[in-house]
Short mmCIF file of C-alpha atoms in Angstrom, two decimals:
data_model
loop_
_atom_site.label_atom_id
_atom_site.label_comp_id
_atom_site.label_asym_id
_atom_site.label_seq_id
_atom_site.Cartn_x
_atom_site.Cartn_y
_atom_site.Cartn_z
CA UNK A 93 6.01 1.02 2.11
CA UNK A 94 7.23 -2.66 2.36
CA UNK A 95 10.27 -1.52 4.14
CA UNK A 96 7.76 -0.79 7.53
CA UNK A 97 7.28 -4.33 7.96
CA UNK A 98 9.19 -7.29 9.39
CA UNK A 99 10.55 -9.49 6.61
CA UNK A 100 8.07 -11.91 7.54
CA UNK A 101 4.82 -10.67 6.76
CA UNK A 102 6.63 -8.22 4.68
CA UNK A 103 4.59 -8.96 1.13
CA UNK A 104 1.53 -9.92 2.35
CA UNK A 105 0.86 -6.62 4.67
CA UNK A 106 1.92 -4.75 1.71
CA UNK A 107 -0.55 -6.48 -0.62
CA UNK A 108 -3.44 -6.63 1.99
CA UNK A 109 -3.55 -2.77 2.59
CA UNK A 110 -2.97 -2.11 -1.67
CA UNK A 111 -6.26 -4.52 -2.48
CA UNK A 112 -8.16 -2.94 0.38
CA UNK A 113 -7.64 0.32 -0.45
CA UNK A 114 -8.26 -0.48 -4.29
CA UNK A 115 -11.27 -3.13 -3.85
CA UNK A 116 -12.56 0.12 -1.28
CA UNK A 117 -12.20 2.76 -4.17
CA UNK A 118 -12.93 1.12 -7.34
CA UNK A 119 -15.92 -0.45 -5.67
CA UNK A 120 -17.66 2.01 -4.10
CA UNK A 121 -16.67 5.20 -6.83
CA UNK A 122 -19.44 4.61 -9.85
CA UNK A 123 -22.50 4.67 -6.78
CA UNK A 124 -21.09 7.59 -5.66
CA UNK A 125 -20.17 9.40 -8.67
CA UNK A 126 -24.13 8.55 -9.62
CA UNK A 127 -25.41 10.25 -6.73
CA UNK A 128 -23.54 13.03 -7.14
CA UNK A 129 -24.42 13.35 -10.82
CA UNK A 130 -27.60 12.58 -10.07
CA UNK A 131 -27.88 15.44 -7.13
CA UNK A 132 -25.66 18.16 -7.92
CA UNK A 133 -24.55 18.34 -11.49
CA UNK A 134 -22.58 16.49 -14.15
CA UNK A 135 -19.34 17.90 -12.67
CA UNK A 136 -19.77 16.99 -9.05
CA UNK A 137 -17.79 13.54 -9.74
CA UNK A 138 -14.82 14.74 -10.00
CA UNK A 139 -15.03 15.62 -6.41
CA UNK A 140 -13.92 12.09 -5.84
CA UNK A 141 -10.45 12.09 -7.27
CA UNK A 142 -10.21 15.55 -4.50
CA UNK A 143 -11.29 13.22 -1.74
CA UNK A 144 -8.65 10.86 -2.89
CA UNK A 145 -5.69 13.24 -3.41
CA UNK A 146 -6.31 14.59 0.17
CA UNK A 147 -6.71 10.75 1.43
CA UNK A 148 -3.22 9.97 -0.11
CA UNK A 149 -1.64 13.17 1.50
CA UNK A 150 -2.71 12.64 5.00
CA UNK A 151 -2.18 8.64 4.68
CA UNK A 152 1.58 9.94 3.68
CA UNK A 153 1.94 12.20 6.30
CA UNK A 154 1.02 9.67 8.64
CA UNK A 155 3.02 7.14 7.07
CA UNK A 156 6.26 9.37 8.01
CA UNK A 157 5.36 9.15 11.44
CA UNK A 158 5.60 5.18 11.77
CA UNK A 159 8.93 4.13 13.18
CA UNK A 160 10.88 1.89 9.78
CA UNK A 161 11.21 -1.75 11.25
CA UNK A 162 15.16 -1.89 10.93
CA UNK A 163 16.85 -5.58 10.25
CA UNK A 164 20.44 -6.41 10.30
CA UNK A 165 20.38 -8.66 7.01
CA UNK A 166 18.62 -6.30 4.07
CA UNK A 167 19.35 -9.44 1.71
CA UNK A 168 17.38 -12.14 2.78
CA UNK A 169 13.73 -12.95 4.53
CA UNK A 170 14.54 -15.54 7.16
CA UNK A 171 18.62 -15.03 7.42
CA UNK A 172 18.91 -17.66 4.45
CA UNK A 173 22.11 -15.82 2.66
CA UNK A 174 24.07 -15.93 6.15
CA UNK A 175 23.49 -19.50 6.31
CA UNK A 176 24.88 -20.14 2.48
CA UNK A 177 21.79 -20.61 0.30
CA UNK A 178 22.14 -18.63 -2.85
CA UNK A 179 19.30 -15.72 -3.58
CA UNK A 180 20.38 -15.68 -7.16
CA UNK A 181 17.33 -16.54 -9.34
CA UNK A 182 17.09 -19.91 -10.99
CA UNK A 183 17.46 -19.62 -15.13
CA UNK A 184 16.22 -22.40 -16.88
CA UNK A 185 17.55 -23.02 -20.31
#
């Protein structure tokens, strides 16, 4: 998922559409799992985790069909390991 956009805004596009989708799902799911307890059975609820499966299949077919954002440095963010700054990570002893 990350990979589809510029190095830039890489993390935080990444991150914005995960909480959205989360904060969308986890927020609105107990309301609606009580109204459809409440009008069609004890069972109905687990028609939510359908609507979700079939969500997550059509948002990955889609997903195939957005052209990958291709860069000619895969190792750093703003060309920083062509210009000699290390991307090893610090250790502290």
């Amino acid at each position: 998922l990350t990979e589809r956009f510029p190095p830039k805004v890489r993390l935080t596009s990444a991150a914005l559409g995960y909480n959205l989708g989360l904060s969308i799902s986890a927020g609105f799911s107990p309301a609606i799992a009580t109204m459809l307890s409440r009008d069609f059975g004890p069972v109905a609820p687990g028609v939510i985790y359908s609507f979700y499966a079939i969500t997550a299949l059509i948002g990955m077919f889609v997903s195939n069909k957005i052209p990958h954002h291709r860069e000619k440095d895969h190792d750093s963010l703003d060309g920083e390991s062509s210009r000699g700054v290390s991307t090893a990570p610090l250790i502290l002893a």
